[in-house]
XYZ file of C-alpha atoms in Angstrom:
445
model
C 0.000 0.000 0.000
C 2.730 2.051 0.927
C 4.222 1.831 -2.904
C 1.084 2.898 -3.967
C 1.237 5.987 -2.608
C 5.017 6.356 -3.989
C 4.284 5.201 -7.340
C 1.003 7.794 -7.379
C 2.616 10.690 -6.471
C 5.108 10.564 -9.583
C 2.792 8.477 -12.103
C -0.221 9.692 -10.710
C 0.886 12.774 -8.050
C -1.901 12.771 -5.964
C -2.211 16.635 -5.465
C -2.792 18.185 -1.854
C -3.361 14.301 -1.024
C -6.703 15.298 0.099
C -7.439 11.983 -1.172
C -5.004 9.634 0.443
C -7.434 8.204 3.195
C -6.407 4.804 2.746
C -2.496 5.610 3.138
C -2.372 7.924 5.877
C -0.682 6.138 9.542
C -2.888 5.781 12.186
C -2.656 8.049 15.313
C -0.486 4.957 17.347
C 1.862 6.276 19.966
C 1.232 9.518 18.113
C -0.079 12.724 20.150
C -0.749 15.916 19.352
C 2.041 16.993 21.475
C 5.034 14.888 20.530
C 4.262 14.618 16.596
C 3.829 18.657 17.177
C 6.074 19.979 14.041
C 7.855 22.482 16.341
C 8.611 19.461 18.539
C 9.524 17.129 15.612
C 11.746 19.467 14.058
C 10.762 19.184 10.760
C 12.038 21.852 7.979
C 14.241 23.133 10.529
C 17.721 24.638 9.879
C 19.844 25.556 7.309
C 19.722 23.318 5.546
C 17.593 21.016 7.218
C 19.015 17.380 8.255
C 18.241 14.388 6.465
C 15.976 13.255 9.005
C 14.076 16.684 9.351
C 13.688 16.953 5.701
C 10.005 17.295 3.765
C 10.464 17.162 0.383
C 8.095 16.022 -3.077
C 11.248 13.324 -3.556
C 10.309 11.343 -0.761
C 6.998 10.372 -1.849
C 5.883 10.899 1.899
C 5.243 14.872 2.048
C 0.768 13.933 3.641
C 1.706 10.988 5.660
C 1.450 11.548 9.381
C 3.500 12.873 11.024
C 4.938 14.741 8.467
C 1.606 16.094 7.410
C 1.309 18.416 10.614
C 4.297 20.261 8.671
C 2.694 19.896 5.125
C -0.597 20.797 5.733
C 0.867 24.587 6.725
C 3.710 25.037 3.548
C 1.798 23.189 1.232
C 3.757 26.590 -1.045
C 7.026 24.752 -0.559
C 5.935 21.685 -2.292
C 4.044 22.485 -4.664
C 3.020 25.060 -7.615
C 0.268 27.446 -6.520
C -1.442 30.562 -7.977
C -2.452 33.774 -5.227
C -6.036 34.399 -4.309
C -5.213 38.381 -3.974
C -6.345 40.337 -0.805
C -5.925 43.313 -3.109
C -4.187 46.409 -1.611
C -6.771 47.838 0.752
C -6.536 47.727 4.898
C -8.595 44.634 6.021
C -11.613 44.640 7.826
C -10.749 44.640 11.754
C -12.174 41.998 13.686
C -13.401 42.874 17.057
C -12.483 41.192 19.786
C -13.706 41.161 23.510
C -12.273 43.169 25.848
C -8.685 42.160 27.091
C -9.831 41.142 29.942
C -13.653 39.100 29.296
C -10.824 37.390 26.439
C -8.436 35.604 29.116
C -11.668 35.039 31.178
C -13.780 33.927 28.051
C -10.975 31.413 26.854
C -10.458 30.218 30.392
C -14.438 29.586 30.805
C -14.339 27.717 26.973
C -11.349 25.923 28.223
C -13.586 24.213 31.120
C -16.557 23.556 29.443
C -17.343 19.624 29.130
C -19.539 17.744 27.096
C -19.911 13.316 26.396
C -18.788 12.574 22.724
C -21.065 10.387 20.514
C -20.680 6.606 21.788
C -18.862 7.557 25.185
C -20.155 7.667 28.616
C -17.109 9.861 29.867
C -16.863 13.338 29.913
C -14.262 15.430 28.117
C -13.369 18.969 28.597
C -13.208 21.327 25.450
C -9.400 21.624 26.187
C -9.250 18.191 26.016
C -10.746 17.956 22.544
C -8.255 20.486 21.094
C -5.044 17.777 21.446
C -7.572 14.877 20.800
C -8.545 15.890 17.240
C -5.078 17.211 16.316
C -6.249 21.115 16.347
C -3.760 23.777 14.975
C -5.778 26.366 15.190
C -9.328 27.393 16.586
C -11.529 30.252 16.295
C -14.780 31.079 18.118
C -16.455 34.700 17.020
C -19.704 35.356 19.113
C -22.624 38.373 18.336
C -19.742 39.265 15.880
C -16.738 39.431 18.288
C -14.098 37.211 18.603
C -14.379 35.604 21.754
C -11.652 32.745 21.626
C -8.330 32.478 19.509
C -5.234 29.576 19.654
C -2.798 28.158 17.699
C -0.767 24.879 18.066
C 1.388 22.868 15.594
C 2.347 24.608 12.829
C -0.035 27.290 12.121
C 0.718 30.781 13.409
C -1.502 34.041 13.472
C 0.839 35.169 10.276
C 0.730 31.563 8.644
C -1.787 29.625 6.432
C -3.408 26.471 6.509
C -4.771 23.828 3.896
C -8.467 24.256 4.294
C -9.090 21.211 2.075
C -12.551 20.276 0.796
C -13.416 23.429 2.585
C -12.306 25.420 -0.781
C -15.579 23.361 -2.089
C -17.697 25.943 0.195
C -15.896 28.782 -1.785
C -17.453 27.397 -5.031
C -20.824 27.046 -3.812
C -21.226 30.331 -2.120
C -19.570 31.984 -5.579
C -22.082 29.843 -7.921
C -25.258 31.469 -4.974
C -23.980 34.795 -5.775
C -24.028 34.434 -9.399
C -27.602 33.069 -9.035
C -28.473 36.214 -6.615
C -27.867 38.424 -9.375
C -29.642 36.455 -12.211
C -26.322 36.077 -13.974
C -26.633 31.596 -13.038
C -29.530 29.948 -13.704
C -29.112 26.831 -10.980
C -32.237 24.874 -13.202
C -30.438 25.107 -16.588
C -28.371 21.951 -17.753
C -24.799 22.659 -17.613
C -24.484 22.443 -21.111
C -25.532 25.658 -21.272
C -22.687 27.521 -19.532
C -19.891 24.561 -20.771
C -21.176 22.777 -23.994
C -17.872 20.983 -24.019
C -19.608 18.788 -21.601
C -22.425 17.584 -23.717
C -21.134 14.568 -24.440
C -20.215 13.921 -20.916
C -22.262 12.234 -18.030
C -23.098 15.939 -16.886
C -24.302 16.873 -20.641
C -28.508 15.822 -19.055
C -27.656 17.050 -15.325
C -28.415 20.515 -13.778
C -26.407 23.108 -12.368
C -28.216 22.755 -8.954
C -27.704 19.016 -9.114
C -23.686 19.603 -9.392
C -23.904 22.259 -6.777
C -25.356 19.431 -4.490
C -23.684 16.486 -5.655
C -27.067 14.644 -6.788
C -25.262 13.779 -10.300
C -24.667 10.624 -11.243
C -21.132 10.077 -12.762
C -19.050 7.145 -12.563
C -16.060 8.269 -10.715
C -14.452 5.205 -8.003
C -12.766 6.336 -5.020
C -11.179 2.685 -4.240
C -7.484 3.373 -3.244
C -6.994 0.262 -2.952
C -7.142 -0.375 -7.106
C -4.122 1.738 -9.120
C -6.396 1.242 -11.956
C -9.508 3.726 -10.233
C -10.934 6.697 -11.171
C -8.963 8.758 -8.327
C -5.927 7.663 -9.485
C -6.545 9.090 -13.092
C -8.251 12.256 -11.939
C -4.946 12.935 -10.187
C -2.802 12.082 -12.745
C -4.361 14.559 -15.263
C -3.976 17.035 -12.403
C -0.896 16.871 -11.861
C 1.327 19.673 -12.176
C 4.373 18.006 -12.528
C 5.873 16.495 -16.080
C 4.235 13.294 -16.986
C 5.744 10.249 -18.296
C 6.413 10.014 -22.154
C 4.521 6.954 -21.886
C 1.133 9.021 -20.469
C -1.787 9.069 -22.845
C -4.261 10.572 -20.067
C -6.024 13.492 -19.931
C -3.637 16.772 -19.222
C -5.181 18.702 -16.283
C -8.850 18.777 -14.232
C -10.756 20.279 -16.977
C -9.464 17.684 -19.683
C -10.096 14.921 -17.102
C -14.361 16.476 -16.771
C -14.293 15.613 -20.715
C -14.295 11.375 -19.882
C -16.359 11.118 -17.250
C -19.586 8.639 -17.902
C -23.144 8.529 -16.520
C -24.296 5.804 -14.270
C -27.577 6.148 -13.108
C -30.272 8.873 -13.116
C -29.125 12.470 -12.145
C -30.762 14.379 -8.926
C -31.524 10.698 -6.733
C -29.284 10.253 -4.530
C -26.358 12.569 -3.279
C -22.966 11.384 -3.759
C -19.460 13.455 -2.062
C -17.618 13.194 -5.209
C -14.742 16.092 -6.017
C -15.647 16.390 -9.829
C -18.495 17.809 -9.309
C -16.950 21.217 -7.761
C -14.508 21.407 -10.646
C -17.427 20.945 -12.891
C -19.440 24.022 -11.129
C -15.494 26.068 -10.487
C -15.685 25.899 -14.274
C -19.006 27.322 -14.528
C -18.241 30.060 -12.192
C -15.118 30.915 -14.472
C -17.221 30.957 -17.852
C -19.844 33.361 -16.347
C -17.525 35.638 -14.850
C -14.796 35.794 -17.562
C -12.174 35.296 -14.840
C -10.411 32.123 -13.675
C -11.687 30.834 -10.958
C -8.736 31.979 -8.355
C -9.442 35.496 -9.576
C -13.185 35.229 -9.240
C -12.561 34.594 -5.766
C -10.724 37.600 -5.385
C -13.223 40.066 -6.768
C -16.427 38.500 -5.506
C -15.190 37.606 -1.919
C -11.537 37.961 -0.625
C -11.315 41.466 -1.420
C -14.735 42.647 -0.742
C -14.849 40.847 2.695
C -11.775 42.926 3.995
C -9.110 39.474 4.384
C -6.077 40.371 6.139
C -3.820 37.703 4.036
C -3.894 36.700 0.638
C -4.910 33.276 0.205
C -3.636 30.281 -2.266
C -4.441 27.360 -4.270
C -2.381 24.574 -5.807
C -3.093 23.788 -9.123
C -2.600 21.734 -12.302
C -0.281 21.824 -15.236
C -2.072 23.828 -16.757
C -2.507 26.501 -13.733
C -6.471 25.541 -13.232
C -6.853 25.856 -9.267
C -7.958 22.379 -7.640
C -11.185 23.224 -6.418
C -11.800 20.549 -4.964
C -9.762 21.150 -2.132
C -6.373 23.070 -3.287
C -6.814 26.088 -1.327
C -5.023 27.162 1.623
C -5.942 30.678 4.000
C -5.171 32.267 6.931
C -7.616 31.648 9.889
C -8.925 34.428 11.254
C -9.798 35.166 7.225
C -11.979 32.182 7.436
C -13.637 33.751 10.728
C -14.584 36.724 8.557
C -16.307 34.254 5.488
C -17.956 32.733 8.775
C -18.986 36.437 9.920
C -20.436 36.996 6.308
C -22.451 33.603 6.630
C -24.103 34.130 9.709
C -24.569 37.749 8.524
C -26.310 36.517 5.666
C -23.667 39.030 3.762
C -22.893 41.759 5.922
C -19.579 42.273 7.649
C -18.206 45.901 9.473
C -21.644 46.888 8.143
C -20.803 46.724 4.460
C -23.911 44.228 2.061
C -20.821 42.299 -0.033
C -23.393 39.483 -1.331
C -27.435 39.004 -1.212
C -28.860 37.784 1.479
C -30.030 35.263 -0.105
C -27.121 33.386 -1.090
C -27.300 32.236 2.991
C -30.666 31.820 2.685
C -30.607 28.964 -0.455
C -27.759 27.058 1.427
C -29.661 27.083 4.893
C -32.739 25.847 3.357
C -30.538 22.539 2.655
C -30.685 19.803 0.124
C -32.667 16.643 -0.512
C -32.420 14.984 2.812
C -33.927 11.809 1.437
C -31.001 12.020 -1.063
C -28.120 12.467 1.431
C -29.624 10.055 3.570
C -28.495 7.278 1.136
C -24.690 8.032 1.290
C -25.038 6.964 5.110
C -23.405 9.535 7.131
C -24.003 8.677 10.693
C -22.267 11.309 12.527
C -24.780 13.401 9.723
C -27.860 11.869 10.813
C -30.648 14.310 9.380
C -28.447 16.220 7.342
C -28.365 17.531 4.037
C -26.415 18.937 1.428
C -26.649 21.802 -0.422
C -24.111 24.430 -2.641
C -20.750 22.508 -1.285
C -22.155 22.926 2.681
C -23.027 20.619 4.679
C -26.625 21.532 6.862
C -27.150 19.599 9.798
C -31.044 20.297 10.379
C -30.557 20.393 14.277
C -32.388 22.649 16.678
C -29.755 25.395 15.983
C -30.145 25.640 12.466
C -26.158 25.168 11.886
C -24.386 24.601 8.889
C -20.858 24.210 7.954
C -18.065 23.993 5.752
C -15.585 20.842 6.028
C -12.587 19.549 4.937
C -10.465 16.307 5.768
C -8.669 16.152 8.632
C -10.907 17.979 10.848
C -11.162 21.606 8.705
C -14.514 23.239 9.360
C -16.025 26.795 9.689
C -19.271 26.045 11.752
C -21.962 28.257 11.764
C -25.179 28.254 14.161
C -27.334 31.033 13.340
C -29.116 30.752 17.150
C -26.291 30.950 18.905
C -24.947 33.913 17.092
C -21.906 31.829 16.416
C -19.059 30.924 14.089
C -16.477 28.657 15.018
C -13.167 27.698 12.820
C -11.142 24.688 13.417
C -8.063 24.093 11.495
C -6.298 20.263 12.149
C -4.119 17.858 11.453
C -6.055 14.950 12.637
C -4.111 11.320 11.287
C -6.795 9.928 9.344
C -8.596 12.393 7.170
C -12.076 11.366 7.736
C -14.716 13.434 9.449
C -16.906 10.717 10.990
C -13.760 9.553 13.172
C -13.473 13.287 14.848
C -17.368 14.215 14.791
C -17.943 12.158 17.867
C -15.874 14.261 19.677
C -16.349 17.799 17.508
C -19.762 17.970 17.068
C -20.843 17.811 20.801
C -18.043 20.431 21.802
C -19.822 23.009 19.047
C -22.772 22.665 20.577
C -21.443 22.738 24.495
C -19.625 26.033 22.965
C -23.174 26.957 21.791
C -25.057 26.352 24.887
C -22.568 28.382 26.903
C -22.519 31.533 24.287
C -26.543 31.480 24.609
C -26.126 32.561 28.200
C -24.098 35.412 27.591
């Protein structure tokens, strides 16, 4: 399995290795303390030893431990294309009171809530080294009430946000359909008509924007010859063999894909749907899709850092999950979520962009993908709605990325981590009840 991995990343090159869930070590004798980069020494001095070294050649650059390093340089490794800030001062965010912050944090710190499956109590504290955290967030009526960092990530640095760049392609594809420049019940041939002879030729745009398309695309890991592997071969940026034959880049890739099924029955989390509807976004805008992203939201939200994405050989961003920002800019994309647009008082999308991914998806649809941490769920524009009494909704990436928002609790939360297995459903048990014990507390204040 281990060759696999090897092999793929210079056959194959398995960008960002957002897909590598079969490969990556379990947690073992591994905490979040001694596999801590800063502890580790990884990357350090000039140049680095042999041992401390992170490098493409290795083959190794997302397996853990090394990943708590990657997932913060991912610049170093890799080719990547700037998500400008522009040149104006960003938008401050407000924070408590010196000291309601030390007394806030300290109060957070305490709280305690029982995971999913457990009859023992944990402390939120606790749950920060548990799931691998490297940097958390919590903004509440619009002030920041709770800020740390651990691992690699720093208040300067940036962090891979993963499948959390999805979110970024859903909310662009609501604004376009706010202002009547996307029509989400056209087919998709009508925006890419290179596509018509693909499986997404018959489907929607709203069916790609909730993953309700049915395209033959295998995830198995465990096969060289899957779908995955191919997808990342055509995106990688690196020089192929002379013996490759495949398609060159993500968009070439969308141009073999094959229908299996009927579109809009049942939701299924596959990755080439947000390339499909990144594409979209770029042909209605006339900008790629990095610089889209600029205009209609980094810039106009006030971010304090520029953000990135890795791309493909052909400089296409992976949407999918190539994009990596700073974290208190994702607190101020949370901020213009629960705001339904508004942040520092300025309208910088319609309110009803928040309003068509609250409303959620087809929960008989998701229900068939069985997500059990999910239970009642939904999906809808790249976001993930959980339908509970709060009315939250989030964005997530593997690993344990999320920005969380709960509308009733006036509250955003943003986790960044470096949890050893990237999926979700193994750190939900323990995430999902500390939101909501962070919830319950921020109600009484």
């Amino acid at each position: 399995m281990r060759n696999y991995f090897t092999i793929a990343f210079f056959c194959s090159a398995l960008v960002l290795c957002a897909y590598c869930m079969a490969l990556a070590e379990g947690p073992g004798e591994w905490t979040a303390e001694n596999s801590d980069p800063r502890n580790m020494g990884w990357m350090q001095g000039v140049p680095p030893s042999p041992d401390a070294r992170i490098t493409i050649a290795a083959g190794d650059f997302f397996n853990f431990p090394k990943l708590r390093w990657t997932v913060c340089n991912i610049r170093d490794l890799l080719p990547t294309i700037e998500v400008s800030r522009g040149l104006g001062a960003p938008v401050p965010l407000d924070y408590v009171p010196h000291h309601e912050f030390a007394d806030s944090r300290a109060e957070i710190d305490a709280l305690t809530f029982t995971p999913m499956g457990s009859d023992q109590e944990m402390t939120w504290k606790a749950s920060l080294a548990t799931n691998y955290t490297d940097g958390m967030l919590v903004l509440h009526k619009g002030r920041v009430v709770y800020e740390w960092y651990s691992g690699c990530l720093t208040e300067q640095g940036k962090h891979a946000i993963m499948s959390m760049t999805k979110s970024t392609v859903g909310m662009l594809a609501e604004i376009l359909i706010a202002e009547g420049r996307l029509d989400d019940t056209a087919p998709v041939i009508d925006y890419l008509p290179e596509l018509a002879k693909t499986a997404f030729g018959n489907a929607t745009v709203r069916q790609v924007m909730d993953m309700t398309t049915a395209v033959v695309f295998d995830e198995n890991y465990d096969d060289p010859k899957a779908d995955i592997w191919i997808y990342s071969a055509a995106g990688n940026p690196l020089p192929k063999p002379k013996s490759y034959q495949g398609p060159v880049g993500y968009l070439d890739y969308l141009l073999t894909v094959k229908q299996d099924g009927k579109h809009g029955k049942a939701f299924g989390y596959k990755t080439i749907n947000t390339d499909v509807l990144a594409w979209i976004v770029a042909r209605v805008t006339g900008m790629r899709y990095h610089e889209a992203l600029s205009e209609m939201l980094w810039r106009r939200m006030g971010a304090e850092q520029s953000a990135y994405f890795s791309v493909d050989a052909a400089g296409t961003p992976f949407a999918g999950g190539g994009m990596s920002a700073g974290l208190r800019d994702l607190g101020r994309m949370g901020l213009l979520l629960l705001n339904e647009g508004v942040i520092n008082g300025k309208r910088v999308f319609p309110a009803k962009v928040v309003e068509s991914i609250r409303q959620g998806g087809d929960r008989d649809a998701f229900v068939k993908a069985g997500y059990d941490t999910l239970e009642g769920g939904s999906y809808r524009s790249m976001f993930w709605v959980l339908h509970n009494k709060n009315g939250a909704f989030a964005a997530r990436g593997v690993y344990g990325q999320t920005i969380y928002v709960d509308p009733t609790a006036e509250m955003v939360l943003v986790r960044l981590a470096s949890y050893p297995k990237p999926k979700n459903a193994l750190i939900d048990p323990t995430s999902l009840p500390a939101y909501q014990a962070v919830a319950d507390y921020l109600m009484t204040k």
